[in-house]
Short mmCIF file of C-alpha atoms in Angstrom, two decimals:
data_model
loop_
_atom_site.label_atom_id
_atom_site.label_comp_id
_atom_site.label_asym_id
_atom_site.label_seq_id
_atom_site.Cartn_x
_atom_site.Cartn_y
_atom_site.Cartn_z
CA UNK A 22 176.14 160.25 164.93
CA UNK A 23 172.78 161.94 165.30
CA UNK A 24 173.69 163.92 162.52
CA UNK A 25 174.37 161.17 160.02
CA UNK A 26 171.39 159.56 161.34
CA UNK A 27 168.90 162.29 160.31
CA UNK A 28 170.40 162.54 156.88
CA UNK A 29 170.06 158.87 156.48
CA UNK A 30 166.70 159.53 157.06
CA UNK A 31 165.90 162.52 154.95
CA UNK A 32 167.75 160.61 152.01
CA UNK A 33 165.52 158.18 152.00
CA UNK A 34 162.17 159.90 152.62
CA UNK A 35 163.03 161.87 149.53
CA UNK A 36 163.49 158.35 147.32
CA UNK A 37 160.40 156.94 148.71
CA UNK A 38 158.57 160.28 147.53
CA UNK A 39 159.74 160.58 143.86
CA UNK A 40 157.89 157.59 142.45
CA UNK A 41 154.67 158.41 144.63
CA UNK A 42 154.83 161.70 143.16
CA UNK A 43 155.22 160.39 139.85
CA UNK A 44 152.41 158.11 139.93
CA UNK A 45 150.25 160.19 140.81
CA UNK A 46 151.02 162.67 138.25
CA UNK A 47 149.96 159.62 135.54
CA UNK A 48 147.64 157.50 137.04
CA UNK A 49 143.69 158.10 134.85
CA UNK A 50 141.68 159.73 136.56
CA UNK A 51 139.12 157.40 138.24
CA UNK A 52 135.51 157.89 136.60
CA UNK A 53 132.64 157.65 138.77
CA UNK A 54 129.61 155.30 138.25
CA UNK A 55 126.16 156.68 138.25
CA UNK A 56 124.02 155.35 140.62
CA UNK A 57 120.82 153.93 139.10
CA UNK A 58 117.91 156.05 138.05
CA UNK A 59 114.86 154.68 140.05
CA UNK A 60 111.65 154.42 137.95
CA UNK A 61 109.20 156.82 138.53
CA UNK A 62 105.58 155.72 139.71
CA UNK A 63 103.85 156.41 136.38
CA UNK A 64 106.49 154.35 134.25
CA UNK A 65 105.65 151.66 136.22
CA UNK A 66 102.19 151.75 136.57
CA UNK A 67 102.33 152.30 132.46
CA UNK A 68 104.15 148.85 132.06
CA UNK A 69 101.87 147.09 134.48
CA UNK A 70 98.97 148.34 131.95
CA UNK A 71 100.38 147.00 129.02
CA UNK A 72 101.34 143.78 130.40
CA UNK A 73 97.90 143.37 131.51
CA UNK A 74 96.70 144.23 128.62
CA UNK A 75 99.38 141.43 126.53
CA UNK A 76 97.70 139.00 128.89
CA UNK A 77 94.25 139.17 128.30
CA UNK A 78 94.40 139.37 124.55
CA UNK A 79 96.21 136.10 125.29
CA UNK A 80 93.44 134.37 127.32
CA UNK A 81 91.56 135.75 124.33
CA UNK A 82 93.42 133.99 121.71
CA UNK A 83 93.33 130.63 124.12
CA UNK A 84 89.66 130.75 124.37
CA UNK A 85 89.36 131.12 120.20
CA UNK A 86 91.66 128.07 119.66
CA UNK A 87 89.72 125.65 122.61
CA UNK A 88 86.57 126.36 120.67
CA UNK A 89 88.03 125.69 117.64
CA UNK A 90 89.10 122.22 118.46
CA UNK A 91 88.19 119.55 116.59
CA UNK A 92 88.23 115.54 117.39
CA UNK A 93 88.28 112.64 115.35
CA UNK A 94 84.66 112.11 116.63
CA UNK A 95 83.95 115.48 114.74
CA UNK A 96 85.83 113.92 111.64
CA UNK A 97 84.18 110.82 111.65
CA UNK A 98 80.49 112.31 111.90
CA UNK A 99 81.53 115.02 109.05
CA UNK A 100 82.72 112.06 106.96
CA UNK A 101 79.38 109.88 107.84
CA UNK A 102 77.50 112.70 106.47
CA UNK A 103 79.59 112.78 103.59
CA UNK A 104 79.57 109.10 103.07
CA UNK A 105 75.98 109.21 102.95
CA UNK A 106 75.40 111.96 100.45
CA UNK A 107 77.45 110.11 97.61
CA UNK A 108 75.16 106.64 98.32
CA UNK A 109 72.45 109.35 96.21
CA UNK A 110 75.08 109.06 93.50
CA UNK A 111 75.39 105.58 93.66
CA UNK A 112 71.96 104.25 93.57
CA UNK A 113 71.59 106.57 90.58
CA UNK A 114 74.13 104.45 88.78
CA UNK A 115 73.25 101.45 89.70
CA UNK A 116 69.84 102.23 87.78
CA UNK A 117 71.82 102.36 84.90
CA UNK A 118 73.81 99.16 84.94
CA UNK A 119 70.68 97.55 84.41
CA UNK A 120 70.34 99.34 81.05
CA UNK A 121 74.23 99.58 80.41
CA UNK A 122 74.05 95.48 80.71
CA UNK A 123 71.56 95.36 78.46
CA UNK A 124 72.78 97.09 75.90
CA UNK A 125 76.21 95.34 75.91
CA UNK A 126 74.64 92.32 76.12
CA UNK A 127 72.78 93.23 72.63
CA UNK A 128 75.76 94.88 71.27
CA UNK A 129 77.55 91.17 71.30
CA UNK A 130 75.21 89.65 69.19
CA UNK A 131 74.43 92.16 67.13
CA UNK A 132 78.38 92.15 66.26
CA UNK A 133 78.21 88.97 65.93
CA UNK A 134 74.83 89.01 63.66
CA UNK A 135 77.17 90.93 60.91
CA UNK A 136 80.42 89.42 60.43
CA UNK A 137 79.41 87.81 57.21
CA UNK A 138 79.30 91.77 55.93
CA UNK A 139 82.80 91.87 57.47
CA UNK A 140 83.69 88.87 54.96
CA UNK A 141 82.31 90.84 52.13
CA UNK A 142 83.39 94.08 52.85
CA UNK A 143 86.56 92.62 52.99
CA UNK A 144 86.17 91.11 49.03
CA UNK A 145 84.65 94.20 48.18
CA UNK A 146 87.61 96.08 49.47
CA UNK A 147 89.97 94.05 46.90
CA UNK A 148 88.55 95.98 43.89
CA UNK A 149 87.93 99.60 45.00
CA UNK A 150 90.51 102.12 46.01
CA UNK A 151 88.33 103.86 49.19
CA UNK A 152 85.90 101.86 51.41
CA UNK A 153 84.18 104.13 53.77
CA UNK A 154 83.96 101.75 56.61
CA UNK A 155 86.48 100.63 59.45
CA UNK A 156 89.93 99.24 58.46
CA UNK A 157 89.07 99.27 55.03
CA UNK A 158 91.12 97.82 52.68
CA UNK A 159 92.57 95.59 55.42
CA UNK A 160 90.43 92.50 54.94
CA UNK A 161 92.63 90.84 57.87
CA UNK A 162 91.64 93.20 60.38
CA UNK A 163 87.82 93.08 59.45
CA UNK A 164 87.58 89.40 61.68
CA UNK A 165 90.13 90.99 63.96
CA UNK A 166 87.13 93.96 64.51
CA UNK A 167 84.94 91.47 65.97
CA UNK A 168 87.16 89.48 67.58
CA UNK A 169 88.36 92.58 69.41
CA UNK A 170 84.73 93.87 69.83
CA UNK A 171 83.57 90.64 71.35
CA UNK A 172 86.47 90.52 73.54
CA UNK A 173 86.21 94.55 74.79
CA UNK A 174 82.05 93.59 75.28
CA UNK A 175 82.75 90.96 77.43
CA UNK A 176 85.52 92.55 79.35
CA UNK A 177 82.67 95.80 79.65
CA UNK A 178 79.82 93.26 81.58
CA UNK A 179 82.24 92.03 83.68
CA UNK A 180 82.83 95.26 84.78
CA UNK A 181 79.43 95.90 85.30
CA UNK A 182 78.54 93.09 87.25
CA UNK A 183 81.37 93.18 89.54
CA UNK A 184 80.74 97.39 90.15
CA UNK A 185 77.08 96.34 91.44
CA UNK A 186 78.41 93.54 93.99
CA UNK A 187 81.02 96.52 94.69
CA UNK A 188 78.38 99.61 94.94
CA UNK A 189 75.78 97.07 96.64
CA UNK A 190 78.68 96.44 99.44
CA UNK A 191 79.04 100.10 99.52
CA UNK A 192 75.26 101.09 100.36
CA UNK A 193 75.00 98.63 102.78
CA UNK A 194 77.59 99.15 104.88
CA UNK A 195 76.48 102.84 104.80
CA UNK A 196 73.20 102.84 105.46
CA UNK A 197 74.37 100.41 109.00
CA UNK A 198 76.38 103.44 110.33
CA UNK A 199 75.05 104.40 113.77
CA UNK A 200 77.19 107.06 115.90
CA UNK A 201 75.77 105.43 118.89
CA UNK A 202 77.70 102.23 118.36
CA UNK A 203 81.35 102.00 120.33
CA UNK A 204 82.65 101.27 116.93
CA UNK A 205 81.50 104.14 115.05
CA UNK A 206 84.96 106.32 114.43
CA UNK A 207 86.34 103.02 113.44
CA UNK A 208 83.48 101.99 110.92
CA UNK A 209 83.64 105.74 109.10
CA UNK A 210 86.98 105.29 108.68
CA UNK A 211 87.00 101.87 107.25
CA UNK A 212 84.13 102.66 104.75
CA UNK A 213 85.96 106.04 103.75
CA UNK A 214 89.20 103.27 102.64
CA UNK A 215 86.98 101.10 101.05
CA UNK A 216 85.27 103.98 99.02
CA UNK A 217 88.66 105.28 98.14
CA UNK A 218 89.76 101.58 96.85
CA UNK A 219 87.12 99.59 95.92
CA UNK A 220 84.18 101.68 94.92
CA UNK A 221 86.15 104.58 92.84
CA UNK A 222 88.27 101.93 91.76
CA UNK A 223 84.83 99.89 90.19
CA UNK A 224 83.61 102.67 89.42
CA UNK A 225 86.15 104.11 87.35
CA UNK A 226 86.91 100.77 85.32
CA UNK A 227 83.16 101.06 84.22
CA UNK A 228 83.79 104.30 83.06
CA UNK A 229 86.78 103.08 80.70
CA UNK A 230 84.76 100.25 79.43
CA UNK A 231 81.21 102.01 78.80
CA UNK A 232 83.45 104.73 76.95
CA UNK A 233 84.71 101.45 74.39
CA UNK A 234 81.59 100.70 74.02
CA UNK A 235 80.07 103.87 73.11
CA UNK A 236 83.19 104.06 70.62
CA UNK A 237 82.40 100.33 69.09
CA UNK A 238 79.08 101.30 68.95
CA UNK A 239 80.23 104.29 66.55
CA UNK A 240 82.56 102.19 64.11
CA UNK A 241 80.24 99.73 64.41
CA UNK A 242 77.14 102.48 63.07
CA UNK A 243 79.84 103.57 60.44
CA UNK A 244 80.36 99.77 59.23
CA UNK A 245 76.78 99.45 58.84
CA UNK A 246 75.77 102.33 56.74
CA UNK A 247 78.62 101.60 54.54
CA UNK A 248 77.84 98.30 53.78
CA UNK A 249 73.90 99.68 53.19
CA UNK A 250 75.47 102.07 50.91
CA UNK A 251 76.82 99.67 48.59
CA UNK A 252 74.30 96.88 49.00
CA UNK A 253 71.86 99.73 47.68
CA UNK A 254 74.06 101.26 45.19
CA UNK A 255 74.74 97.87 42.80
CA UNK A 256 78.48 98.61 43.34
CA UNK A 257 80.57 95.90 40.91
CA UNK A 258 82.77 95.22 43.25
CA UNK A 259 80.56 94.56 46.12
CA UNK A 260 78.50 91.96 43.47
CA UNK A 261 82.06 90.14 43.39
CA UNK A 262 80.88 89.12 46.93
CA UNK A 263 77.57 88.28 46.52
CA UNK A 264 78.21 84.65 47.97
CA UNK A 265 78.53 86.30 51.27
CA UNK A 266 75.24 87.94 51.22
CA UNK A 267 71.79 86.35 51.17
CA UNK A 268 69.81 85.92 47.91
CA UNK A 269 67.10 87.78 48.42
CA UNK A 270 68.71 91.11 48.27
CA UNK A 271 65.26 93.11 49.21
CA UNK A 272 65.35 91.10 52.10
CA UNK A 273 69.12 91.97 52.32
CA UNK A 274 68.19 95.75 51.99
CA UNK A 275 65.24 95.48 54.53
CA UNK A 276 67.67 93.92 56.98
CA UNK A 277 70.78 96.04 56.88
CA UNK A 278 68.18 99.42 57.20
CA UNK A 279 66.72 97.63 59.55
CA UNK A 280 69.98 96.87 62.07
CA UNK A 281 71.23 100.47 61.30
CA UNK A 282 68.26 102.21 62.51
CA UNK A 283 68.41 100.35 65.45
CA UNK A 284 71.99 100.67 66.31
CA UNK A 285 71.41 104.45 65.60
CA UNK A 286 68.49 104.79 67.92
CA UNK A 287 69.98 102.32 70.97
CA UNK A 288 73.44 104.00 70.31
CA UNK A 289 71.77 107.64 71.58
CA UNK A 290 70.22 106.26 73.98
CA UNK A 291 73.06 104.41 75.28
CA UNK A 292 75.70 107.56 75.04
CA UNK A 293 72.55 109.78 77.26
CA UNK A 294 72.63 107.90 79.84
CA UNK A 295 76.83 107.13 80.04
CA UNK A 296 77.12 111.07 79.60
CA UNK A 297 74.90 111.16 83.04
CA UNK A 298 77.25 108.79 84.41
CA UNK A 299 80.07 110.10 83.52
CA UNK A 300 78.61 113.16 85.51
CA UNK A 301 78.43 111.49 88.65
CA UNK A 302 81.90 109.77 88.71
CA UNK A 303 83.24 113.44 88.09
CA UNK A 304 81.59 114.43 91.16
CA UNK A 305 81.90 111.35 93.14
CA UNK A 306 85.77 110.79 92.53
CA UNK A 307 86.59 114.27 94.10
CA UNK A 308 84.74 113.94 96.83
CA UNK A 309 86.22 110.50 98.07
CA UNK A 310 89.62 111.88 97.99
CA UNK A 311 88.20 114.73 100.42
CA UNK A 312 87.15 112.01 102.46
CA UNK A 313 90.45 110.16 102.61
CA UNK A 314 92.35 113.84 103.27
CA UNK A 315 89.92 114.00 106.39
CA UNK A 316 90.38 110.19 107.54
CA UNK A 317 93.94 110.78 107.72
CA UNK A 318 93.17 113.59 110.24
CA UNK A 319 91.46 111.58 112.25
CA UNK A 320 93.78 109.41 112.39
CA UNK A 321 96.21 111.62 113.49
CA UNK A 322 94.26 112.98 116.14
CA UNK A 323 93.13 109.27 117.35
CA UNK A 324 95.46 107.00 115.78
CA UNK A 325 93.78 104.05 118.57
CA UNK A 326 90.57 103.60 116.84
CA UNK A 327 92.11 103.23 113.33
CA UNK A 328 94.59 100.14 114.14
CA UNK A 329 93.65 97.12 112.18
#
């Protein structure tokens, strides 16, 4: 019994034993893990430095950009200044409306003085193949040239009289801008608007209409020294008309030099001084719109003090 017992036993120690055996022969070897290199002293102190360093080139930079603020206090001051520097330009051309009235005011009756030599340049135009004078050989559009002329005159004072309410409006409320009043931001910003949609907008539409003027004035020049031409020259076909004209054709003569001389001489005088304003709108337009581009700033920055 003891014997069976112990081989019992040795069977199964050796079954047991195999597959332990076995597994060990193919289990992977296990790989060790490192242990972690420490960082030396000078590494350290090294990466200290530069983050050090990183820092105070960024208090730097902070310092640079608080300096470099700007309000919409600052805004409103620079566009005060600015504000006032183009009233210069304004006054200047509100010296010439006087004159720019004026002239329009002479250029309607003096369009109207010659429409009879419209009604005989237009006969005259019947007989002869080339008429050196405006529209010619279109007798219907010769009353059409001062209807349209009286019309375009008219339309040019109104212009004029409503840019001086406008400009006057302008000046005003610029020279009352005081940076000590509560109101200030508030004011600049509500004169830069109006500059930007009142005054340019006058100011422009006088512009237009002094530039028909100047061109009337031309055609108008033209017209005239034609119709000298022929009175002068005996020209058949202009005789035709002779119920149009006066009958003392020295008088006639004298006249016509007379009104073409003039329009010659008021004409360059006229054209100086639009060429000077023209200069001024040129530099006063951009500069509004620099104003409006810095208003909106300010408004971003301090949208509270531009609510209407």
């Amino acid at each position: 019994m003891q014997i069976r017992t112990l081989v019992t036993l040795s069977f199964l120690s050796a079954c047991i034993a195999a597959p332990l055996a076995h597994a060990a022969d193919t289990a992977p070897p296990v790989q060790a893990i490192p242990a972690p290199v420490a960082a030396t002293a000078p590494d350290q102190a090294a990466a200290i430095a530069a983050l050090a360093k990183e820092n105070a080139l960024l208090q730097e930079k902070i310092k640079t950009l608080e300096s470099c603020s700007i309000s919409s206090t600052d805004l409103a001051v620079r566009n005060s200044k600015k504000l006032k520097e183009i009233t210069a330009d304004v006054r200047a051309q509100r010296q010439s409306m006087a004159e720019f009235e004026s002239y329009v005011k002479w250029m309607s009756g003096h369009v109207a003085g010659y429409s009879k030599y419209i009604q005989a340049s237009s006969v005259a135009a019947r007989f002869v193949k080339f008429f050196p004078i405006p529209y010619a050989g279109q007798a219907s559009l010769f009353t059409k040239f001062v209807s349209d002329s009286a019309v375009s005159l008219g339309a040019a004072s109104v212009s004029i009289n409503k840019y001086l309410g406008t400009s006057q409006q302008f000046l005003s409320r610029a020279d009352a801008l005081d940076p000590n009043k509560p109101t200030y931001n508030q004011e600049v910003s509500d004169l830069v608007r109006f500059a930007d949609q009142d005054l340019l907008k006058g100011m422009t539409e006088v512009q237009d209409r002094l530039t028909t003027t100047s061109q009337l004035s031309a055609s108008s020049l033209s017209f005239l020294e034609s119709v000298n031409h022929y009175v002068g020259s005996g020209d058949e076909a202009l005789s035709k008309a002779k119920s149009f004209l006066k009958s003392d054709e020295k008088a006639e003569k004298s006249f016509l030099a007379e009104s073409t001389t003039s329009l010659r001489n008021k004409a360059q005088v006229f054209n100086g001084k639009l060429q000077l304003f023209d200069a001024t709108v040129k530099k006063t337009a951009p500069q509004i719109k620099a104003l409006v581009a810095y208003d909106d700033l300010a408004r971003t920055l301090d949208p509270r003090f531009a609510k209407k």
